[in-house]
Tab-separated table of C-alpha atoms in Angstrom:
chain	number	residue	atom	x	y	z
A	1	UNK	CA	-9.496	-17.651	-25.915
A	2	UNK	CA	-10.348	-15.418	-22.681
A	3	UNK	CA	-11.587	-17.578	-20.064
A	4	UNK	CA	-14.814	-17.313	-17.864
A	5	UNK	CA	-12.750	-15.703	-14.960
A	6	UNK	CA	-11.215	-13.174	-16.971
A	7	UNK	CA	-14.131	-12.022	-18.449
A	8	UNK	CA	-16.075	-12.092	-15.109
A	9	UNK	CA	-13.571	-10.155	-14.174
A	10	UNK	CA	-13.852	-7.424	-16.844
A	11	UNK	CA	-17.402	-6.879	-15.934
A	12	UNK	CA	-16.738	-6.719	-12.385
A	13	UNK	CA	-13.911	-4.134	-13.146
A	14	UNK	CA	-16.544	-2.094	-14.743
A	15	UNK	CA	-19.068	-2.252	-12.255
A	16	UNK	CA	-17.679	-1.870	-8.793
A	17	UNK	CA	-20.710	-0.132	-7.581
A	18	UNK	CA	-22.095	-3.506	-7.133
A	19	UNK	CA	-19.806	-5.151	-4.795
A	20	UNK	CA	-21.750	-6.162	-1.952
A	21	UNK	CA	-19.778	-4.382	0.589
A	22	UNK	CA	-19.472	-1.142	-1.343
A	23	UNK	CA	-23.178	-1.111	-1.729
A	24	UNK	CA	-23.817	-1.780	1.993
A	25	UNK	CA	-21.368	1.451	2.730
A	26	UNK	CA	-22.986	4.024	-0.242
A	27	UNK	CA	-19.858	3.715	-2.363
A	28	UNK	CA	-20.801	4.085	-6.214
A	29	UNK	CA	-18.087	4.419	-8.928
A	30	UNK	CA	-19.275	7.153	-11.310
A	31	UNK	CA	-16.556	6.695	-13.239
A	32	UNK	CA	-15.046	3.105	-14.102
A	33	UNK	CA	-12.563	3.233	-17.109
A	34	UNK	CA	-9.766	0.727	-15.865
A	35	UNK	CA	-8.458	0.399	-19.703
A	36	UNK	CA	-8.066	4.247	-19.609
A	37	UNK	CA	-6.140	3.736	-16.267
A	38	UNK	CA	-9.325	5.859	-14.443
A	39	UNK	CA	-12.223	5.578	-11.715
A	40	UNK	CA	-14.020	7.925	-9.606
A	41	UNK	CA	-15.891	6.897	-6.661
A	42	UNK	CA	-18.050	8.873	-4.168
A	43	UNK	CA	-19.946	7.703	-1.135
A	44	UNK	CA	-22.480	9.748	0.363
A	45	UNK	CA	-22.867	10.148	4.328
A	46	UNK	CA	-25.694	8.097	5.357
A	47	UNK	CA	-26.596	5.953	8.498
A	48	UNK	CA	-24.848	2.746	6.955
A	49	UNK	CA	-21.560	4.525	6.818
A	50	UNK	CA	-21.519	6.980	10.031
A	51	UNK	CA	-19.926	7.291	13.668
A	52	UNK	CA	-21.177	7.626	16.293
A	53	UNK	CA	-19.315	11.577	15.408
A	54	UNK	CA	-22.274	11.871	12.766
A	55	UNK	CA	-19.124	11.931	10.036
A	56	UNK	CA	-17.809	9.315	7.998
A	57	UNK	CA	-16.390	6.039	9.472
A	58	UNK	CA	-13.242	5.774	8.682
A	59	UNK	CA	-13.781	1.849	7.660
A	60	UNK	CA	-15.300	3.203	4.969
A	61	UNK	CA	-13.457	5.737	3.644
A	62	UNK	CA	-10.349	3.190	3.262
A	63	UNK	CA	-13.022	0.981	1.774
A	64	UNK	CA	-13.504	3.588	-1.285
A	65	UNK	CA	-9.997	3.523	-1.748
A	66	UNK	CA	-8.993	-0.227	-1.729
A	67	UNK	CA	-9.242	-1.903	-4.673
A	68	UNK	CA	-8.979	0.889	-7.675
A	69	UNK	CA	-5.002	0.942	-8.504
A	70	UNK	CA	-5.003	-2.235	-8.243
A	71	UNK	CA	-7.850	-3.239	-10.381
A	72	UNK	CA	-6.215	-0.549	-12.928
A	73	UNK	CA	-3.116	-2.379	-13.162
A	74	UNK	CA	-4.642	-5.914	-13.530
A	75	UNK	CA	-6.558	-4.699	-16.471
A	76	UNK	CA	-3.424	-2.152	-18.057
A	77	UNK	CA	-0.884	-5.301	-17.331
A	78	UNK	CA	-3.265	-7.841	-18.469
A	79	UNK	CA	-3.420	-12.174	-16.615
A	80	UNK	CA	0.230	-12.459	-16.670
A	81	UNK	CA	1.200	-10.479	-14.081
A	82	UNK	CA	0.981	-10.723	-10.476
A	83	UNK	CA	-0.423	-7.400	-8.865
A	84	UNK	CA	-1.309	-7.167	-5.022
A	85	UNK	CA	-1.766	-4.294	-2.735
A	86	UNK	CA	1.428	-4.941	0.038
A	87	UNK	CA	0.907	-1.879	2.521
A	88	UNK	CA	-1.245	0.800	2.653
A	89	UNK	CA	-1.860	3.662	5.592
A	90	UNK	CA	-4.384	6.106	5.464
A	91	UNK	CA	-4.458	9.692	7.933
A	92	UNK	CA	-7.382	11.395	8.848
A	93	UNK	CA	-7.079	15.118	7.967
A	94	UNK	CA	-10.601	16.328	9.339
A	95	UNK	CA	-13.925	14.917	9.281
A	96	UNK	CA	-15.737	13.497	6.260
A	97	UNK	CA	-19.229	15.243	6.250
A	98	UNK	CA	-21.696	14.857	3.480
A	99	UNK	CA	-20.777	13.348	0.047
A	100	UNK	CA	-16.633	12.218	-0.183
A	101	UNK	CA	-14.569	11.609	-3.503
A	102	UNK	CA	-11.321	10.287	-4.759
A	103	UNK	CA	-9.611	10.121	-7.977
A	104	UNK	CA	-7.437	7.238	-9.066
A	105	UNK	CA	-5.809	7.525	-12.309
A	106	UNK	CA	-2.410	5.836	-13.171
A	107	UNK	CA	-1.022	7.099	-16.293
A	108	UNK	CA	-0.032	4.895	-19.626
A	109	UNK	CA	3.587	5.966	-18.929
A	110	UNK	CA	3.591	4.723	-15.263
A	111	UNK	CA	2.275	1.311	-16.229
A	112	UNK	CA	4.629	1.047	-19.113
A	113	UNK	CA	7.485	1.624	-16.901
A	114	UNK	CA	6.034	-0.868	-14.757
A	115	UNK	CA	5.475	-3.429	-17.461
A	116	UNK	CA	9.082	-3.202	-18.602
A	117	UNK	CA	10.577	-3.352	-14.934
A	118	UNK	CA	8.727	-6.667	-14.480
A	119	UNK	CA	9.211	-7.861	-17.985
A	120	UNK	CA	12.670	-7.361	-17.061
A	121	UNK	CA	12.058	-9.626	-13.841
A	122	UNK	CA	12.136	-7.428	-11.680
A	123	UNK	CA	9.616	-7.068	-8.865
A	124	UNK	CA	7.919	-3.446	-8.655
A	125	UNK	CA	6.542	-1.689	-5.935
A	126	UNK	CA	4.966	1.572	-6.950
A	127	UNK	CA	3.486	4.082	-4.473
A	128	UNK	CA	0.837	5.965	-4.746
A	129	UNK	CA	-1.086	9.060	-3.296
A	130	UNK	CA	-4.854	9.117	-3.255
A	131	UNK	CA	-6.695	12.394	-1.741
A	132	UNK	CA	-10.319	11.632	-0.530
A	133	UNK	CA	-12.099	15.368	-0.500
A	134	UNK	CA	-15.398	16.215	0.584
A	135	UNK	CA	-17.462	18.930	-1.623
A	136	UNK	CA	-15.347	22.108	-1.055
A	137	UNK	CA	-12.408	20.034	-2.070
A	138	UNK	CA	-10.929	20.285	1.525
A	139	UNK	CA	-8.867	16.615	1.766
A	140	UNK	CA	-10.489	14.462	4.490
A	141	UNK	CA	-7.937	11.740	4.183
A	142	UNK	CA	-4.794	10.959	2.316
A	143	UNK	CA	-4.492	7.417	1.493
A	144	UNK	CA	-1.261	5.911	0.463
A	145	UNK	CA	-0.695	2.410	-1.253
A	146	UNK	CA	2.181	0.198	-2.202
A	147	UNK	CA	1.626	-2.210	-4.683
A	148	UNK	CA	3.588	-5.481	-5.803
A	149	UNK	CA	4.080	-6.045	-9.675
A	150	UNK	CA	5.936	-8.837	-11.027
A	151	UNK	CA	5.466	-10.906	-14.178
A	152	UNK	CA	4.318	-14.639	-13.435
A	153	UNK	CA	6.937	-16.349	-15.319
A	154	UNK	CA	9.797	-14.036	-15.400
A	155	UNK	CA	10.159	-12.941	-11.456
A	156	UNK	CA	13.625	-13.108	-10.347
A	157	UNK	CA	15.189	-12.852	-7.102
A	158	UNK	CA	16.664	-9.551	-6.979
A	159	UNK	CA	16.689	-6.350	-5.390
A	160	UNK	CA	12.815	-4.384	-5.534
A	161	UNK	CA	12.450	-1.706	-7.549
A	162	UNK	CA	10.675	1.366	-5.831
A	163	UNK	CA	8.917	3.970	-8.069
């Protein structure tokens, strides 16, 4: 039987857009598909989510990128594995004007890998690469993100695996 948690947890995966800080900053996921290893998220410029530049706070673009790969792998890997973001840097490439995107998509094949590298006890730390673009597709930031996979039970103490 799936417990409250988890299932509160499936409905939150599904509706981001309503996290309280994501709606206080204009970020909306228009596309939530965890199971299919996808969201999109946008945030519109707006007074809730400017400088004092008249661009986008920077707070806030890291904010539209924080949670997605790893909410993809908690629902791909499923309650018995660990998943955590460990580090994560973002650069500024030019200011974020108007309405911002970014695309997180992990493929089948990437969690699989994953899956058996922890099944195998192994601790994981994937990297990954997450463009935000404004509406000519110019990249206003490049946000990158290691993550730590390891199976609850099975977590041994050897060397990291890097993908």
């Amino acid at each position: 039987m799936v417990s409250l948690r988890h299932r509160v947890l499936k409905w939150g995966l599904r509706h981001p857009s309503l996290f309280p800080p994501f709606v206080g900053a204009g970020i909306r996921a228009v596309t939530a598909d965890p199971g299919g290893g996808i969201y999109r998220v946008r945030m519109k410029l707006s007074f809730y989510n400017c400088n004092a530049l008249g661009t986008h706070f920077g707070g806030s673009l890291y904010a539209m990128c924080d949670p997605f790969l790893v909410l993809i792998l908690i629902d791909q890997l499923g309650p018995d594995y660990a998943v955590w973001d460990k580090t994560s840097t973002i650069e500024f490439r030019r200011p974020g004007r108007g309405t911002v995107s970014a695309a997180f998509e992990i493929p089948h094949e990437q969690v699989a890998e994953i899956r058996a590298a922890a099944d195998a006890g192994q601790v994981v730390e994937p990297v990954f690469e997450v463009n935000v673009v404004d509406q000519s597709g110019e990249t206003v930031a490049r946000v990158t993100k290691t993550l730590h996979v390891s199976h609850k039970t099975r977590r041994r103490s050897e060397p990291t695996v890097r993908e």
